[in-house]
Short mmCIF file of N, CA, C and O in Angstrom, two decimals:
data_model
loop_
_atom_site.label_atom_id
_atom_site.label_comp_id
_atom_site.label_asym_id
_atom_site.label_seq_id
_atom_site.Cartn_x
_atom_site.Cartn_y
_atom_site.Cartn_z
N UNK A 188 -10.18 14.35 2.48
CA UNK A 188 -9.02 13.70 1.89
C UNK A 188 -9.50 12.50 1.07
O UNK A 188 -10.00 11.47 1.52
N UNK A 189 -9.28 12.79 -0.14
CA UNK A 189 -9.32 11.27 -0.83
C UNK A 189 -8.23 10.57 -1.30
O UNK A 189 -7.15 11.15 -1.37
N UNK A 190 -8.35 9.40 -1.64
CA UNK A 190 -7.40 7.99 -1.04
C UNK A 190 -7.51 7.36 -2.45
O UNK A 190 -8.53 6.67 -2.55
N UNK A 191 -6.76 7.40 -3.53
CA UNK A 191 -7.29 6.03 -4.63
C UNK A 191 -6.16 5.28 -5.03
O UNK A 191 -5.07 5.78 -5.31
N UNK A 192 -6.45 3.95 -5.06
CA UNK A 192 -5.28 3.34 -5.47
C UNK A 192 -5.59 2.79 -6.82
O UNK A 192 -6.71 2.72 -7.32
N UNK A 193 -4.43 2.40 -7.35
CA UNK A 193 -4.54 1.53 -8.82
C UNK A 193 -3.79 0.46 -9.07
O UNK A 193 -3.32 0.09 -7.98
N UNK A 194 -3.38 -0.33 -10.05
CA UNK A 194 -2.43 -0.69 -10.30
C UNK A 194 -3.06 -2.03 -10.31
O UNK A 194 -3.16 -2.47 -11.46
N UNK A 195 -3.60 -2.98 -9.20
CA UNK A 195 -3.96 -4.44 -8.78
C UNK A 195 -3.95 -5.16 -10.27
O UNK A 195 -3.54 -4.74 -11.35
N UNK A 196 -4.48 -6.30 -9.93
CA UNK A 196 -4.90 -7.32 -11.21
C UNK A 196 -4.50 -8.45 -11.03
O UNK A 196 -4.47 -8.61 -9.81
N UNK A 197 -4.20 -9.24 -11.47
CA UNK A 197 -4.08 -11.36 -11.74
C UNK A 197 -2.70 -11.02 -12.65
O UNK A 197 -2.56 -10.36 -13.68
N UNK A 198 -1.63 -11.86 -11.72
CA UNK A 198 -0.26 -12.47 -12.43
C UNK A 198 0.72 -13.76 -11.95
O UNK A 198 0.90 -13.94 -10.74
N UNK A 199 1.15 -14.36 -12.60
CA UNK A 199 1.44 -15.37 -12.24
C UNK A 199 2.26 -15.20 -11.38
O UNK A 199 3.04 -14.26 -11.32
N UNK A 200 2.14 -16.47 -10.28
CA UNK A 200 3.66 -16.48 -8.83
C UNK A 200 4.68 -16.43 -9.75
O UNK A 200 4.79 -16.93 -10.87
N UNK A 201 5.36 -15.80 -9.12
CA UNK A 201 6.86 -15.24 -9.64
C UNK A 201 6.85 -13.94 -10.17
O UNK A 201 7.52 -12.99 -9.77
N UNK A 202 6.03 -13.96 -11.13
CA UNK A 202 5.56 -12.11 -11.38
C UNK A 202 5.82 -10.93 -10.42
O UNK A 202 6.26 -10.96 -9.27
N UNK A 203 5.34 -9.60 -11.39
CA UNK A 203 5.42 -8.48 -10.88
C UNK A 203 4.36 -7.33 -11.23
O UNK A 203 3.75 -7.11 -12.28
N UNK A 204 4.33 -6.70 -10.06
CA UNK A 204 3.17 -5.95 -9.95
C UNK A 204 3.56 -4.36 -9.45
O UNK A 204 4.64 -4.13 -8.91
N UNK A 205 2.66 -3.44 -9.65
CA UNK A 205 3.02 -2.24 -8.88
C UNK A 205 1.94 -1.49 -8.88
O UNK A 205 1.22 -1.26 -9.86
N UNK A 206 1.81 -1.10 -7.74
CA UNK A 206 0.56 -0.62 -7.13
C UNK A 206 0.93 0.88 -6.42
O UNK A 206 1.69 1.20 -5.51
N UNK A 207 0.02 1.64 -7.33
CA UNK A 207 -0.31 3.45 -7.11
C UNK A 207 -1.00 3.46 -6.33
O UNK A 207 -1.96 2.69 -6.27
N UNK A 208 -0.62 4.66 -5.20
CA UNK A 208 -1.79 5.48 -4.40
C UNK A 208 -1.82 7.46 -4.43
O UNK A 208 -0.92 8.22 -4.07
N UNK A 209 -2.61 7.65 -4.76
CA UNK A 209 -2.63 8.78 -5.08
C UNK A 209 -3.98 9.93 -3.89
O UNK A 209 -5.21 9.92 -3.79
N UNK A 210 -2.94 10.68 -3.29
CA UNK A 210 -3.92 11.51 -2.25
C UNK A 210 -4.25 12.89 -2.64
O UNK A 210 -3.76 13.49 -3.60
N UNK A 211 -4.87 13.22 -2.06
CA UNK A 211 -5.89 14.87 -2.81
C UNK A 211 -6.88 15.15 -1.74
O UNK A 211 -7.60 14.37 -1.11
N UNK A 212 -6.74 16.58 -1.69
CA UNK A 212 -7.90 17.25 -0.48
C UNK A 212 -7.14 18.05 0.34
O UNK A 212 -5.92 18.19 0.41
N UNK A 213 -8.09 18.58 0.98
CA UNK A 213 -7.17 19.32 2.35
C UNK A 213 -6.04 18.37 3.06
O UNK A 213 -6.30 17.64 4.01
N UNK A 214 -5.11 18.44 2.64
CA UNK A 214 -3.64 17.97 3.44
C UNK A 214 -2.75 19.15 3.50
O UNK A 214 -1.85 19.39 2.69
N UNK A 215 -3.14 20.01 4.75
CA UNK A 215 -2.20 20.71 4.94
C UNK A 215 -1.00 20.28 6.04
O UNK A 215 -0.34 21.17 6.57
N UNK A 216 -0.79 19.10 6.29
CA UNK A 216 0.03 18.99 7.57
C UNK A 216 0.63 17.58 6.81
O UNK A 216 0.38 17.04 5.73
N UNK A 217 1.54 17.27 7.93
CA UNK A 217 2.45 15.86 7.38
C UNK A 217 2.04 15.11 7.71
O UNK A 217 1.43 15.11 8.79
N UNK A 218 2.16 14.14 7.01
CA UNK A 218 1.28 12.12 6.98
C UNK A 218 2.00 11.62 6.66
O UNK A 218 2.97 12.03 6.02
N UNK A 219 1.69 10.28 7.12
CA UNK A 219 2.33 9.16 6.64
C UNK A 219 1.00 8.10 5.67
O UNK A 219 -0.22 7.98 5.78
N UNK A 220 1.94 7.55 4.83
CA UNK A 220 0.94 6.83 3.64
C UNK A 220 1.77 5.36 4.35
O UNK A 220 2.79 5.19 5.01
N UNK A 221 0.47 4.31 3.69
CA UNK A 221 0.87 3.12 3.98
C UNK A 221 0.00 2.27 3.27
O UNK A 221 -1.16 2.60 3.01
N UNK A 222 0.57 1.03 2.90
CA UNK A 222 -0.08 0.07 1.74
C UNK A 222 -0.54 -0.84 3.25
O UNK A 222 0.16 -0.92 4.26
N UNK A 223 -1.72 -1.39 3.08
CA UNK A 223 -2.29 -2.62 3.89
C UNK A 223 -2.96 -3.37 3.29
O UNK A 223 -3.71 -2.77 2.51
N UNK A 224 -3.09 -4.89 3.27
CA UNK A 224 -3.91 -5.54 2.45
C UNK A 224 -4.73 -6.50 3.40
O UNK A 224 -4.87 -6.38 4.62
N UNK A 225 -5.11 -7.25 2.78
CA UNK A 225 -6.55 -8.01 3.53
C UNK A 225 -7.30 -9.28 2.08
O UNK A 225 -7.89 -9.13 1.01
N UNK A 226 -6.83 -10.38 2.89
CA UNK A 226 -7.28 -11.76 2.49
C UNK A 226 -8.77 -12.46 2.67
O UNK A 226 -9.15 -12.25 3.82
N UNK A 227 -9.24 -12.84 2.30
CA UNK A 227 -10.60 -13.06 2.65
C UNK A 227 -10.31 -14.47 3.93
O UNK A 227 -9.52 -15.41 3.96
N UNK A 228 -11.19 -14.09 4.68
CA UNK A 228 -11.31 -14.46 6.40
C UNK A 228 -10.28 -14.56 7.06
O UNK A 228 -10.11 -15.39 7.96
N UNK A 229 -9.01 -13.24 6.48
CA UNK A 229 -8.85 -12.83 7.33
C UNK A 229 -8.06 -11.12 7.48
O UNK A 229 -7.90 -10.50 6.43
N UNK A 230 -7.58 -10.42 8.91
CA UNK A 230 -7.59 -9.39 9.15
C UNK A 230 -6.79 -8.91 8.09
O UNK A 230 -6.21 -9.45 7.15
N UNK A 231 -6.95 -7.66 8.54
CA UNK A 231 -6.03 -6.78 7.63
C UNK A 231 -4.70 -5.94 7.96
O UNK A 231 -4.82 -4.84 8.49
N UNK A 232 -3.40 -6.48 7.67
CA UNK A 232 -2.23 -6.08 7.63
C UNK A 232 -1.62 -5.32 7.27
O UNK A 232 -1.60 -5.11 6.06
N UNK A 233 -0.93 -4.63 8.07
CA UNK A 233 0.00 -4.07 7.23
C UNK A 233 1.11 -4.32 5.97
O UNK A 233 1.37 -5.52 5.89
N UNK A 234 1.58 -3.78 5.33
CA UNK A 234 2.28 -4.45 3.91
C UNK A 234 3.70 -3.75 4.40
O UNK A 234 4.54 -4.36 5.07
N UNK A 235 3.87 -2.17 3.90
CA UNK A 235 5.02 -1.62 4.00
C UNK A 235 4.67 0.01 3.80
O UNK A 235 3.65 0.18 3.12
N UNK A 236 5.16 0.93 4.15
CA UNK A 236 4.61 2.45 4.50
C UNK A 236 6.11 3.42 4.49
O UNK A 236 7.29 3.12 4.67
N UNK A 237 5.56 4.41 4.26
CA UNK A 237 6.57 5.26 4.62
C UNK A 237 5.96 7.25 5.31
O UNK A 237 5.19 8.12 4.89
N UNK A 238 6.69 7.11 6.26
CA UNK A 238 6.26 7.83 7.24
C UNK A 238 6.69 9.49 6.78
O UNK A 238 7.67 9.91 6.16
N UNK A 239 5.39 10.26 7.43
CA UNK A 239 6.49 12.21 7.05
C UNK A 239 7.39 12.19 6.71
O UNK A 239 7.72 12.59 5.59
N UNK A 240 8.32 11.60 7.77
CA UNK A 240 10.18 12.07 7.49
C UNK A 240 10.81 11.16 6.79
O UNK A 240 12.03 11.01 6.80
N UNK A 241 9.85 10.37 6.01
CA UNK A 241 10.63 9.55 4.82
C UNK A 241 11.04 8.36 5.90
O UNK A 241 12.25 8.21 5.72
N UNK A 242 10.73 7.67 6.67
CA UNK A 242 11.03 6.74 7.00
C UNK A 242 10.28 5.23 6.50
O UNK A 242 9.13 4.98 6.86
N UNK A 243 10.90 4.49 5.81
CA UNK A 243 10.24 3.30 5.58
C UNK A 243 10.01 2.17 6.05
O UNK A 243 10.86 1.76 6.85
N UNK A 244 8.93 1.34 5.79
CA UNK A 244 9.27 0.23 6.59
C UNK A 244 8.38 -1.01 5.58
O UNK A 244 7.26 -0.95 5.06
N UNK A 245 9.00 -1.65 5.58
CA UNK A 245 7.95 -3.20 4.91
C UNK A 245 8.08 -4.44 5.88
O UNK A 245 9.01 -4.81 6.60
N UNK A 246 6.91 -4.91 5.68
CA UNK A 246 6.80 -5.95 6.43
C UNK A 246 7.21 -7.41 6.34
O UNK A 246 7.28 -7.97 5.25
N UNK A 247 7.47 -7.99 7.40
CA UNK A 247 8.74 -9.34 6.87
C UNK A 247 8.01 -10.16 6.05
O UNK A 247 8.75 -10.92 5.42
N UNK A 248 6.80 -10.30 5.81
CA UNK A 248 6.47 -11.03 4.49
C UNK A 248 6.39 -10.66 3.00
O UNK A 248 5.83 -11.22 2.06
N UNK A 249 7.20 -9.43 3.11
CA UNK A 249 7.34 -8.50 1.79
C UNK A 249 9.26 -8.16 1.68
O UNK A 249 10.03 -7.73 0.82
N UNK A 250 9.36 -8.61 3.00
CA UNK A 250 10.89 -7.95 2.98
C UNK A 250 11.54 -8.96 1.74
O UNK A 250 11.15 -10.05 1.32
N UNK A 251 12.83 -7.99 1.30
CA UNK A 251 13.26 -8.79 0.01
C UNK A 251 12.57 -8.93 -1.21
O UNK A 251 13.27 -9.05 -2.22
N UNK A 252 11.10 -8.95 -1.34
CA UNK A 252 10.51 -8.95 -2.35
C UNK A 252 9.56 -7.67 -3.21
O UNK A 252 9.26 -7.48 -4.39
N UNK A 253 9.26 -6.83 -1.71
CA UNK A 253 8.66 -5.92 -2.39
C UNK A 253 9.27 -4.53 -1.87
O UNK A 253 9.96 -4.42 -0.85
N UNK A 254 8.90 -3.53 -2.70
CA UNK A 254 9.70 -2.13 -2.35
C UNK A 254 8.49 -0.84 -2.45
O UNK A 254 7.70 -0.54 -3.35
N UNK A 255 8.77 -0.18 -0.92
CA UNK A 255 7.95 1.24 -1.24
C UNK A 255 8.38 2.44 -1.89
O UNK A 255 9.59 2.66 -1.90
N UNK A 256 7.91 2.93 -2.22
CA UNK A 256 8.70 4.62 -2.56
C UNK A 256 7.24 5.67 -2.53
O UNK A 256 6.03 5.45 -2.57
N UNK A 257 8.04 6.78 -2.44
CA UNK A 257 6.89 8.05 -1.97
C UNK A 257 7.56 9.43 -3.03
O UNK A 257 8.63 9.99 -3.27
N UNK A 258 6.73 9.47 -3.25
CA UNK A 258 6.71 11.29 -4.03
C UNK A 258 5.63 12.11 -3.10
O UNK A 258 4.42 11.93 -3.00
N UNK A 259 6.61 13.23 -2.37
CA UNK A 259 6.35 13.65 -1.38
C UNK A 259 5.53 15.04 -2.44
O UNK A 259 4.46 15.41 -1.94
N UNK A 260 5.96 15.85 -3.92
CA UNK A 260 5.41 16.38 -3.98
C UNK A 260 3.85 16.01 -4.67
O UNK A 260 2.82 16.60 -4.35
N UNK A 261 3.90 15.23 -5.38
CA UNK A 261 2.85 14.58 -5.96
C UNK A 261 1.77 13.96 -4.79
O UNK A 261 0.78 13.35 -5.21
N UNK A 262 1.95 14.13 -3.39
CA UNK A 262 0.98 13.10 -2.74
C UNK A 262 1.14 11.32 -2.64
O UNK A 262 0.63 10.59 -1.78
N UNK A 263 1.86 10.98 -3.59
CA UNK A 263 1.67 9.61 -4.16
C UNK A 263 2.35 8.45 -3.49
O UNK A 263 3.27 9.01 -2.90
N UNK A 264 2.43 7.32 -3.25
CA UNK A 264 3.03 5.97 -2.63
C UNK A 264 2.89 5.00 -3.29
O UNK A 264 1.77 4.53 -3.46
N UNK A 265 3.95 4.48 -3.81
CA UNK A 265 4.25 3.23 -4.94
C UNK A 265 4.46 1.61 -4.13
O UNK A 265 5.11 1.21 -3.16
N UNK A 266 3.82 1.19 -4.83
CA UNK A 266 4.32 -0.61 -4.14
C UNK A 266 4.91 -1.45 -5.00
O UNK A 266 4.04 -2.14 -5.53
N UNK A 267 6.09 -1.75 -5.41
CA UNK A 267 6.62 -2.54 -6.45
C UNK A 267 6.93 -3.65 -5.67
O UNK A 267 7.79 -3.59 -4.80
N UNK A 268 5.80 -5.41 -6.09
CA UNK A 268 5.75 -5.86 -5.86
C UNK A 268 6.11 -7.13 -6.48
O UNK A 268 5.36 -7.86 -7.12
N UNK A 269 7.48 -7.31 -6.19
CA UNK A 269 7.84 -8.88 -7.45
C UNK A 269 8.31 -9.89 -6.26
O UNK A 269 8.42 -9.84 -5.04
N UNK A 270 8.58 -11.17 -7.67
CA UNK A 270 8.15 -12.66 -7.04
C UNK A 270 7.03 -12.95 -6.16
O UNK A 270 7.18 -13.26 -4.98
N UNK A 271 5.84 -12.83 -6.75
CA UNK A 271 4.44 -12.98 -6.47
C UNK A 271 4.52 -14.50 -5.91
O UNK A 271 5.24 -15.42 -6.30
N UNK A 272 3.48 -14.48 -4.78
CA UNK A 272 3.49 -15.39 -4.29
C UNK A 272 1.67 -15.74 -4.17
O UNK A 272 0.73 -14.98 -3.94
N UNK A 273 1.70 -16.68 -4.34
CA UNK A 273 -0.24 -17.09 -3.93
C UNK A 273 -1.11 -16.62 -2.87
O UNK A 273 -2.30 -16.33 -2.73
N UNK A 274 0.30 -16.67 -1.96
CA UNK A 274 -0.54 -16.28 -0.73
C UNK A 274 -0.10 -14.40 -0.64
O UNK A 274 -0.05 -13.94 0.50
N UNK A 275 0.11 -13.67 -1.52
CA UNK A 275 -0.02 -12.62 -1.45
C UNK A 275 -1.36 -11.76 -1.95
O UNK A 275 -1.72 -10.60 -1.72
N UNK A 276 -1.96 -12.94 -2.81
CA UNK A 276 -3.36 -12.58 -2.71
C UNK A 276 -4.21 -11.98 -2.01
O UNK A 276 -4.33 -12.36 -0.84
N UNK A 277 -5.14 -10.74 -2.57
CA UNK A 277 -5.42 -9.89 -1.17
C UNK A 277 -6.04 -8.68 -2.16
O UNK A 277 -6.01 -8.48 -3.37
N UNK A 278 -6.70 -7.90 -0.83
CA UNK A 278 -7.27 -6.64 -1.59
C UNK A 278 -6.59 -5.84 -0.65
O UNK A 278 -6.64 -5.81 0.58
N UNK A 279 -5.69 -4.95 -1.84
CA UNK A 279 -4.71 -3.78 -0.91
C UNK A 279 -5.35 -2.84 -1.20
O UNK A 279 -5.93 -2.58 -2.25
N UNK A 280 -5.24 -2.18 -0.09
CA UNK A 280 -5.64 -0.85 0.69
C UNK A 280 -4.19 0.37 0.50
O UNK A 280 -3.06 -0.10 0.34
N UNK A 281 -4.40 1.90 0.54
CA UNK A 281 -3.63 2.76 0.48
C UNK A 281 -4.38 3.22 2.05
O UNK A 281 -5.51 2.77 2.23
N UNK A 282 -3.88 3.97 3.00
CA UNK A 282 -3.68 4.48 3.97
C UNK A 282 -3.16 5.86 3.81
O UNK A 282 -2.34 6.01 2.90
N UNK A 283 -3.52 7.00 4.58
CA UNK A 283 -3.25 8.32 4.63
C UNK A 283 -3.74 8.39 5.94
O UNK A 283 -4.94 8.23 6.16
N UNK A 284 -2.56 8.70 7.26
CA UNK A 284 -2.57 9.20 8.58
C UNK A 284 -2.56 10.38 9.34
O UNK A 284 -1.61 10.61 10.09
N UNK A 285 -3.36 11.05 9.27
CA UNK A 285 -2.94 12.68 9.37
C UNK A 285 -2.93 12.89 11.06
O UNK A 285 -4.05 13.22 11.45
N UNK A 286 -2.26 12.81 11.78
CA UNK A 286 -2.32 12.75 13.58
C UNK A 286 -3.71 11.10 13.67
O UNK A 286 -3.63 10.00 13.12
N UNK A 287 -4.65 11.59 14.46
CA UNK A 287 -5.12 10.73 14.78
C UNK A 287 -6.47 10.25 13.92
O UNK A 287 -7.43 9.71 14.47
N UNK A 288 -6.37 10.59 12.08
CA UNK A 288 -7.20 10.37 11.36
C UNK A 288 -6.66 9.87 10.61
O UNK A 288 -5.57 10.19 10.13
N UNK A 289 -7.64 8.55 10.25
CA UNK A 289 -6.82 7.68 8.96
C UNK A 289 -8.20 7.80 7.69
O UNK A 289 -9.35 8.12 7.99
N UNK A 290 -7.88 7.56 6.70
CA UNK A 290 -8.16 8.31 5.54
C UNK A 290 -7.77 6.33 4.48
O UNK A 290 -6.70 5.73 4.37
N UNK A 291 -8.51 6.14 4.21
CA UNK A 291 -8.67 5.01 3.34
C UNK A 291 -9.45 4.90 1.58
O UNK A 291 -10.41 5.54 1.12
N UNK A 292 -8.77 4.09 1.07
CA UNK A 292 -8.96 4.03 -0.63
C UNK A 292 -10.19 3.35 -0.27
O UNK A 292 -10.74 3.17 0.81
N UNK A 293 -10.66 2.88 -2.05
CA UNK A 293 -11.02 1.68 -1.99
C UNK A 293 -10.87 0.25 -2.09
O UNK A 293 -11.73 -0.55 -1.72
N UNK A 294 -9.84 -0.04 -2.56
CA UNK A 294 -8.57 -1.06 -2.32
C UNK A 294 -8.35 -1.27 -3.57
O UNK A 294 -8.68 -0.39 -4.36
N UNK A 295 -7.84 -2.32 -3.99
CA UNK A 295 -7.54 -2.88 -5.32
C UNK A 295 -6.92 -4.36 -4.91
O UNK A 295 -6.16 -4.85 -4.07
N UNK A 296 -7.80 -4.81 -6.13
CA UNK A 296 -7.41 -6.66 -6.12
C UNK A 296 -6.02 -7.01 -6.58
O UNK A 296 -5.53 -6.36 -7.50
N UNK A 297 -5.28 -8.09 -5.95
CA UNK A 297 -4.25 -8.55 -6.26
C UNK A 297 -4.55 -10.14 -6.35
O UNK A 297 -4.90 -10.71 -5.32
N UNK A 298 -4.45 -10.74 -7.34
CA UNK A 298 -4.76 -12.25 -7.68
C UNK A 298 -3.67 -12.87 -7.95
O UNK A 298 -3.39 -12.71 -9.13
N UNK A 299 -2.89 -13.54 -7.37
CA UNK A 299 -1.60 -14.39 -7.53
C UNK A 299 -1.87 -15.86 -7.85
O UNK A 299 -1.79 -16.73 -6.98
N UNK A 300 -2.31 -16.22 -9.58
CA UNK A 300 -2.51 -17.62 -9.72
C UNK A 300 -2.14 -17.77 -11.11
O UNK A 300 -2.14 -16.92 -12.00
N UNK A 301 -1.74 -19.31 -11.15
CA UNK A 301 -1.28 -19.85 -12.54
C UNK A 301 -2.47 -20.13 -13.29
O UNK A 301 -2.39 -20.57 -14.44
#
């Protein structure tokens, strides 16, 4: 299974961003995709995901500001990410869960500065 995301880059707080993940390979069974990002020194979080049965979820430091969506035939998981904040700075990750195998991008930079 491969994992690639796109989209990252440098925009000013308040801005907007949107971030592609795109999966490919043997996926014959149902997954869940999920955006996670990761700050330098420290762990890595979850952002917001959406599960097989279309269930979504974002995390309360995204709630209100950012939105997932999934194209179930395409493979794909979208992150539309506005009113950028500084501390959203981070290298996001795409996620692919297939039972008890997780399946990772290579991330993509998000730079939130004036």
């Amino acid at each position: 299974v491969q994992v690639v995301e796109s989209g990252g880059g440098l925009v000013q707080p308040g801005g907007s961003l949107k971030l592609s993940c795109a999966a490919s390979g043997s996926i014959f069974s149902s997954y869940d995709m999920n955006w996670y990002r990761q700050a330098p020194a420290k762990q890595r979080e979850l952002v917001a995901g959406v599960s097989s049965d279309n269930i979504r979820n974002v995390a309360n430091s995204g709630k209100g500001r950012f939105a997932v969506s999934r194209d179930y035939a395409k493979n794909t998981l979208d992150l539309q990410m506005n009113s950028l904040k500084p501390e959203d700075t981070a290298v996001y990750f795409c996620n692919v869960e297939i039972g008890s195998h997780k399946y990772w991008g290579q991330g993509t930079q998000v730079t939130v500065s004036s």
